[in-house]
């Protein structure tokens, strides 16, 4: 448990005694690929730290259209916003591959916050980051077209390692990436084809080569 807590964004700055306190409020959970961790509206008794694997957090429209809000990977926390959301999960979560998680009891964790100011500060910082992420998501869905959203995604993947890569291997299936971008696979394919025609990228299966970094950047500055 402590090892998973140490790699988590939320808890990595805490000392061992604080980690042991948090571990006392947690249980390990293994989940198979495709398993639902929770559904929107379920009572939020716990939140989760991803020790290994991958979890998508999403919402469904009344018509059944899926919008992925985030994909949580090793070290990410899931559903911590539910700590203060009236006791119910505001979205759903499902594993994308076999995963190991820590489930941290909501009631016990809230009790720890009053005794550990560093933990409270870390949680505030994490929730602030999630708010910025959701704001960017809403802005992108409402103010940009699919090609621009795709360019933003490719640019973020290029910069995520700090190495300014020009070759990217898509880690998600086209249906998953389309859901992240708020569209359908057919429209995503048309946007990829448009960037190929314009000489911005080359596509070879899941591998994408950025041929014109300036043109890709121009899309990201188009809002």
mmCIF file of C-alpha atoms in Angstrom:
data_model
loop_
_atom_site.group_PDB
_atom_site.id
_atom_site.type_symbol
_atom_site.label_atom_id
_atom_site.label_comp_id
_atom_site.label_asym_id
_atom_site.label_seq_id
_atom_site.Cartn_x
_atom_site.Cartn_y
_atom_site.Cartn_z
ATOM 1 C CA UNK A 1 0.000 0.000 0.000
ATOM 2 C CA UNK A 2 2.728 2.460 0.953
ATOM 3 C CA UNK A 3 4.510 1.884 -2.359
ATOM 4 C CA UNK A 4 1.366 2.756 -4.317
ATOM 5 C CA UNK A 5 0.786 5.817 -2.153
ATOM 6 C CA UNK A 6 4.371 6.967 -2.714
ATOM 7 C CA UNK A 7 3.938 7.007 -6.504
ATOM 8 C CA UNK A 8 0.625 8.844 -6.342
ATOM 9 C CA UNK A 9 0.456 12.507 -7.273
ATOM 10 C CA UNK A 10 -1.761 13.156 -4.281
ATOM 11 C CA UNK A 11 0.384 11.585 -1.570
ATOM 12 C CA UNK A 12 3.974 11.398 -2.855
ATOM 13 C CA UNK A 13 5.136 14.413 -0.792
ATOM 14 C CA UNK A 14 3.982 13.009 2.540
ATOM 15 C CA UNK A 15 6.247 11.323 5.098
ATOM 16 C CA UNK A 16 6.001 7.647 6.040
ATOM 17 C CA UNK A 17 3.919 8.221 9.159
ATOM 18 C CA UNK A 18 1.302 10.119 7.159
ATOM 19 C CA UNK A 19 1.312 7.416 4.481
ATOM 20 C CA UNK A 20 0.754 4.779 7.147
ATOM 21 C CA UNK A 21 -2.263 6.733 8.402
ATOM 22 C CA UNK A 22 -3.733 6.843 4.916
ATOM 23 C CA UNK A 23 -2.993 3.156 4.380
ATOM 24 C CA UNK A 24 -5.027 2.402 7.497
ATOM 25 C CA UNK A 25 -8.049 3.844 5.682
ATOM 26 C CA UNK A 26 -7.430 1.875 2.476
ATOM 27 C CA UNK A 27 -7.898 -1.578 1.012
ATOM 28 C CA UNK A 28 -6.354 -3.029 -2.145
ATOM 29 C CA UNK A 29 -8.601 -3.998 -5.010
ATOM 30 C CA UNK A 30 -7.865 -5.914 -8.194
ATOM 31 C CA UNK A 31 -10.174 -5.308 -11.143
ATOM 32 C CA UNK A 32 -10.373 -7.058 -14.480
ATOM 33 C CA UNK A 33 -10.461 -5.207 -17.773
ATOM 34 C CA UNK A 34 -13.903 -3.729 -18.411
ATOM 35 C CA UNK A 35 -14.986 -3.846 -14.767
ATOM 36 C CA UNK A 36 -17.089 -0.938 -13.505
ATOM 37 C CA UNK A 37 -15.606 0.672 -10.400
ATOM 38 C CA UNK A 38 -18.690 2.822 -9.917
ATOM 39 C CA UNK A 39 -21.544 4.432 -11.851
ATOM 40 C CA UNK A 40 -22.714 8.010 -11.789
ATOM 41 C CA UNK A 41 -25.040 8.563 -8.830
ATOM 42 C CA UNK A 42 -23.747 5.617 -6.788
ATOM 43 C CA UNK A 43 -22.972 6.377 -3.120
ATOM 44 C CA UNK A 44 -19.370 7.558 -2.904
ATOM 45 C CA UNK A 45 -17.945 5.554 -0.018
ATOM 46 C CA UNK A 46 -14.385 5.560 -1.395
ATOM 47 C CA UNK A 47 -12.027 7.131 -3.893
ATOM 48 C CA UNK A 48 -9.190 5.346 -5.688
ATOM 49 C CA UNK A 49 -5.469 5.453 -6.434
ATOM 50 C CA UNK A 50 -4.368 3.550 -9.547
ATOM 51 C CA UNK A 51 -1.435 1.306 -8.639
ATOM 52 C CA UNK A 52 -1.271 -0.314 -12.076
ATOM 53 C CA UNK A 53 -3.467 -0.460 -15.143
ATOM 54 C CA UNK A 54 -5.730 2.173 -16.615
ATOM 55 C CA UNK A 55 -9.169 3.570 -15.695
ATOM 56 C CA UNK A 56 -11.454 5.793 -17.747
ATOM 57 C CA UNK A 57 -13.756 8.286 -16.040
ATOM 58 C CA UNK A 58 -16.730 9.179 -18.204
ATOM 59 C CA UNK A 59 -20.273 10.466 -18.437
ATOM 60 C CA UNK A 60 -23.103 9.145 -20.599
ATOM 61 C CA UNK A 61 -25.717 11.299 -22.281
ATOM 62 C CA UNK A 62 -29.400 10.230 -22.135
ATOM 63 C CA UNK A 63 -28.885 8.872 -25.671
ATOM 64 C CA UNK A 64 -25.946 6.747 -24.503
ATOM 65 C CA UNK A 65 -23.145 8.839 -26.017
ATOM 66 C CA UNK A 66 -19.953 8.535 -23.983
ATOM 67 C CA UNK A 67 -17.714 11.484 -23.130
ATOM 68 C CA UNK A 68 -14.428 10.508 -21.500
ATOM 69 C CA UNK A 69 -13.429 13.042 -18.859
ATOM 70 C CA UNK A 70 -10.022 11.559 -18.084
ATOM 71 C CA UNK A 71 -7.958 8.396 -18.377
ATOM 72 C CA UNK A 72 -6.243 7.633 -15.065
ATOM 73 C CA UNK A 73 -3.000 5.674 -15.090
ATOM 74 C CA UNK A 74 -0.431 4.575 -12.517
ATOM 75 C CA UNK A 75 -0.198 7.118 -9.711
ATOM 76 C CA UNK A 76 -3.386 8.979 -10.614
ATOM 77 C CA UNK A 77 -6.283 9.415 -8.217
ATOM 78 C CA UNK A 78 -9.888 8.812 -9.252
ATOM 79 C CA UNK A 79 -13.084 10.268 -7.771
ATOM 80 C CA UNK A 80 -11.469 12.378 -5.063
ATOM 81 C CA UNK A 81 -13.921 15.127 -6.051
ATOM 82 C CA UNK A 82 -16.657 12.873 -4.674
ATOM 83 C CA UNK A 83 -15.304 13.568 -1.184
ATOM 84 C CA UNK A 84 -17.178 16.861 -1.338
ATOM 85 C CA UNK A 85 -19.895 16.081 -3.904
ATOM 86 C CA UNK A 86 -22.734 15.295 -1.565
ATOM 87 C CA UNK A 87 -21.773 11.660 -1.152
ATOM 88 C CA UNK A 88 -22.476 10.535 -4.739
ATOM 89 C CA UNK A 89 -20.174 9.900 -7.687
ATOM 90 C CA UNK A 90 -20.619 12.650 -10.321
ATOM 91 C CA UNK A 91 -19.415 10.361 -13.151
ATOM 92 C CA UNK A 92 -18.717 6.690 -13.901
ATOM 93 C CA UNK A 93 -15.425 4.792 -13.953
ATOM 94 C CA UNK A 94 -14.398 1.594 -15.733
ATOM 95 C CA UNK A 95 -11.081 -0.220 -16.045
ATOM 96 C CA UNK A 96 -9.539 -0.291 -19.522
ATOM 97 C CA UNK A 97 -7.156 -3.120 -18.616
ATOM 98 C CA UNK A 98 -6.491 -5.358 -15.649
ATOM 99 C CA UNK A 99 -5.757 -2.992 -12.782
ATOM 100 C CA UNK A 100 -4.703 -2.826 -9.152
ATOM 101 C CA UNK A 101 -6.114 -0.005 -7.075
ATOM 102 C CA UNK A 102 -6.232 1.344 -3.575
ATOM 103 C CA UNK A 103 -9.754 2.133 -2.408
ATOM 104 C CA UNK A 104 -9.560 4.775 0.329
ATOM 105 C CA UNK A 105 -12.537 5.088 2.650
ATOM 106 C CA UNK A 106 -14.158 8.498 2.291
ATOM 107 C CA UNK A 107 -15.239 8.929 5.920
ATOM 108 C CA UNK A 108 -11.882 7.875 7.384
ATOM 109 C CA UNK A 109 -9.950 10.044 4.903
ATOM 110 C CA UNK A 110 -11.966 13.175 5.701
ATOM 111 C CA UNK A 111 -11.119 12.557 9.349
ATOM 112 C CA UNK A 112 -7.393 12.559 8.454
ATOM 113 C CA UNK A 113 -7.590 15.931 6.715
ATOM 114 C CA UNK A 114 -8.069 17.832 9.963
ATOM 115 C CA UNK A 115 -4.942 16.254 11.460
ATOM 116 C CA UNK A 116 -2.658 16.667 8.459
ATOM 117 C CA UNK A 117 -2.441 20.150 6.871
ATOM 118 C CA UNK A 118 -0.024 18.914 4.156
ATOM 119 C CA UNK A 119 -2.587 16.367 3.047
ATOM 120 C CA UNK A 120 -5.277 19.040 2.854
ATOM 121 C CA UNK A 121 -3.007 21.299 0.778
ATOM 122 C CA UNK A 122 -2.183 18.431 -1.601
ATOM 123 C CA UNK A 123 -5.875 17.676 -2.036
ATOM 124 C CA UNK A 124 -6.698 21.323 -2.768
ATOM 125 C CA UNK A 125 -3.928 21.430 -5.377
ATOM 126 C CA UNK A 126 -5.195 18.218 -6.995
ATOM 127 C CA UNK A 127 -8.799 19.456 -7.108
ATOM 128 C CA UNK A 128 -7.613 22.769 -8.583
ATOM 129 C CA UNK A 129 -5.793 20.839 -11.297
ATOM 130 C CA UNK A 130 -8.916 18.819 -12.043
ATOM 131 C CA UNK A 131 -10.947 22.022 -12.295
ATOM 132 C CA UNK A 132 -8.483 23.434 -14.846
ATOM 133 C CA UNK A 133 -8.622 20.155 -16.770
ATOM 134 C CA UNK A 134 -12.424 20.177 -16.884
ATOM 135 C CA UNK A 135 -12.438 23.853 -17.880
ATOM 136 C CA UNK A 136 -10.124 23.100 -20.808
ATOM 137 C CA UNK A 137 -12.328 20.155 -21.781
ATOM 138 C CA UNK A 138 -15.498 22.264 -21.821
ATOM 139 C CA UNK A 139 -13.699 25.043 -23.698
ATOM 140 C CA UNK A 140 -12.420 22.619 -26.302
ATOM 141 C CA UNK A 141 -15.786 20.928 -26.844
ATOM 142 C CA UNK A 142 -17.676 24.202 -27.116
ATOM 143 C CA UNK A 143 -15.223 26.460 -28.969
ATOM 144 C CA UNK A 144 -13.220 24.250 -31.336
ATOM 145 C CA UNK A 145 -13.827 21.766 -34.122
ATOM 146 C CA UNK A 146 -12.651 18.156 -34.051
ATOM 147 C CA UNK A 147 -9.503 18.802 -36.108
ATOM 148 C CA UNK A 148 -8.410 21.513 -33.686
ATOM 149 C CA UNK A 149 -9.091 19.235 -30.721
ATOM 150 C CA UNK A 150 -7.060 16.507 -32.392
ATOM 151 C CA UNK A 151 -4.188 18.943 -32.972
ATOM 152 C CA UNK A 152 -4.298 19.933 -29.299
ATOM 153 C CA UNK A 153 -4.177 16.257 -28.316
ATOM 154 C CA UNK A 154 -1.220 15.494 -30.594
ATOM 155 C CA UNK A 155 0.595 18.573 -29.351
ATOM 156 C CA UNK A 156 0.046 17.563 -25.724
ATOM 157 C CA UNK A 157 1.326 14.030 -26.436
ATOM 158 C CA UNK A 158 4.370 15.496 -28.130
ATOM 159 C CA UNK A 159 5.174 17.716 -25.170
ATOM 160 C CA UNK A 160 4.227 15.348 -22.328
ATOM 161 C CA UNK A 161 7.689 13.808 -22.095
ATOM 162 C CA UNK A 162 9.452 17.159 -22.341
ATOM 163 C CA UNK A 163 11.354 15.881 -25.385
ATOM 164 C CA UNK A 164 9.310 17.593 -28.101
ATOM 165 C CA UNK A 165 8.848 14.306 -29.951
ATOM 166 C CA UNK A 166 7.866 14.286 -33.624
ATOM 167 C CA UNK A 167 6.896 10.589 -33.601
ATOM 168 C CA UNK A 168 3.896 9.552 -31.481
ATOM 169 C CA UNK A 169 2.385 6.135 -30.931
ATOM 170 C CA UNK A 170 -1.280 6.379 -30.014
ATOM 171 C CA UNK A 171 -1.860 4.394 -26.844
ATOM 172 C CA UNK A 172 -5.650 4.400 -27.150
ATOM 173 C CA UNK A 173 -7.969 2.776 -29.668
ATOM 174 C CA UNK A 174 -9.640 5.102 -32.133
ATOM 175 C CA UNK A 175 -13.028 4.693 -30.411
ATOM 176 C CA UNK A 176 -11.510 5.713 -27.069
ATOM 177 C CA UNK A 177 -9.644 8.688 -28.526
ATOM 178 C CA UNK A 178 -12.813 9.801 -30.328
ATOM 179 C CA UNK A 179 -14.706 9.708 -27.028
ATOM 180 C CA UNK A 180 -11.962 11.779 -25.385
ATOM 181 C CA UNK A 181 -12.284 14.366 -28.143
ATOM 182 C CA UNK A 182 -16.075 14.448 -28.005
ATOM 183 C CA UNK A 183 -16.697 12.936 -31.418
ATOM 184 C CA UNK A 184 -17.168 9.598 -33.216
ATOM 185 C CA UNK A 185 -14.486 7.415 -34.880
ATOM 186 C CA UNK A 186 -15.604 8.321 -38.406
ATOM 187 C CA UNK A 187 -15.213 12.049 -37.754
ATOM 188 C CA UNK A 188 -11.858 11.454 -36.089
ATOM 189 C CA UNK A 189 -10.698 9.549 -39.172
ATOM 190 C CA UNK A 190 -11.712 12.486 -41.373
ATOM 191 C CA UNK A 191 -9.758 14.881 -39.151
ATOM 192 C CA UNK A 192 -6.671 12.672 -39.319
ATOM 193 C CA UNK A 193 -7.028 12.523 -43.097
ATOM 194 C CA UNK A 194 -7.312 16.321 -43.256
ATOM 195 C CA UNK A 195 -4.065 16.785 -41.335
ATOM 196 C CA UNK A 196 -2.415 14.236 -43.624
ATOM 197 C CA UNK A 197 -3.611 16.079 -46.763
ATOM 198 C CA UNK A 198 -2.298 19.355 -45.379
ATOM 199 C CA UNK A 199 1.116 17.807 -44.767
ATOM 200 C CA UNK A 200 0.930 18.310 -41.011
ATOM 201 C CA UNK A 201 1.248 14.624 -40.084
ATOM 202 C CA UNK A 202 1.851 11.193 -41.571
ATOM 203 C CA UNK A 203 -0.068 8.186 -40.242
ATOM 204 C CA UNK A 204 1.040 4.554 -40.171
ATOM 205 C CA UNK A 205 -1.465 2.577 -38.092
ATOM 206 C CA UNK A 206 -1.169 3.836 -34.491
ATOM 207 C CA UNK A 207 2.081 5.674 -35.295
ATOM 208 C CA UNK A 208 1.888 9.349 -36.164
ATOM 209 C CA UNK A 209 4.792 11.447 -37.403
ATOM 210 C CA UNK A 210 4.498 15.213 -37.096
ATOM 211 C CA UNK A 211 5.842 16.622 -40.362
ATOM 212 C CA UNK A 212 5.075 20.296 -39.774
ATOM 213 C CA UNK A 213 5.349 21.359 -36.132
ATOM 214 C CA UNK A 214 4.556 25.003 -36.956
ATOM 215 C CA UNK A 215 1.316 24.048 -38.722
ATOM 216 C CA UNK A 216 0.285 21.829 -35.806
ATOM 217 C CA UNK A 217 1.017 24.682 -33.407
ATOM 218 C CA UNK A 218 -1.077 27.032 -35.549
ATOM 219 C CA UNK A 219 -4.107 24.798 -34.950
ATOM 220 C CA UNK A 220 -3.567 24.921 -31.195
ATOM 221 C CA UNK A 221 -3.515 28.716 -31.306
ATOM 222 C CA UNK A 222 -6.727 28.968 -33.320
ATOM 223 C CA UNK A 223 -9.166 29.673 -30.428
#
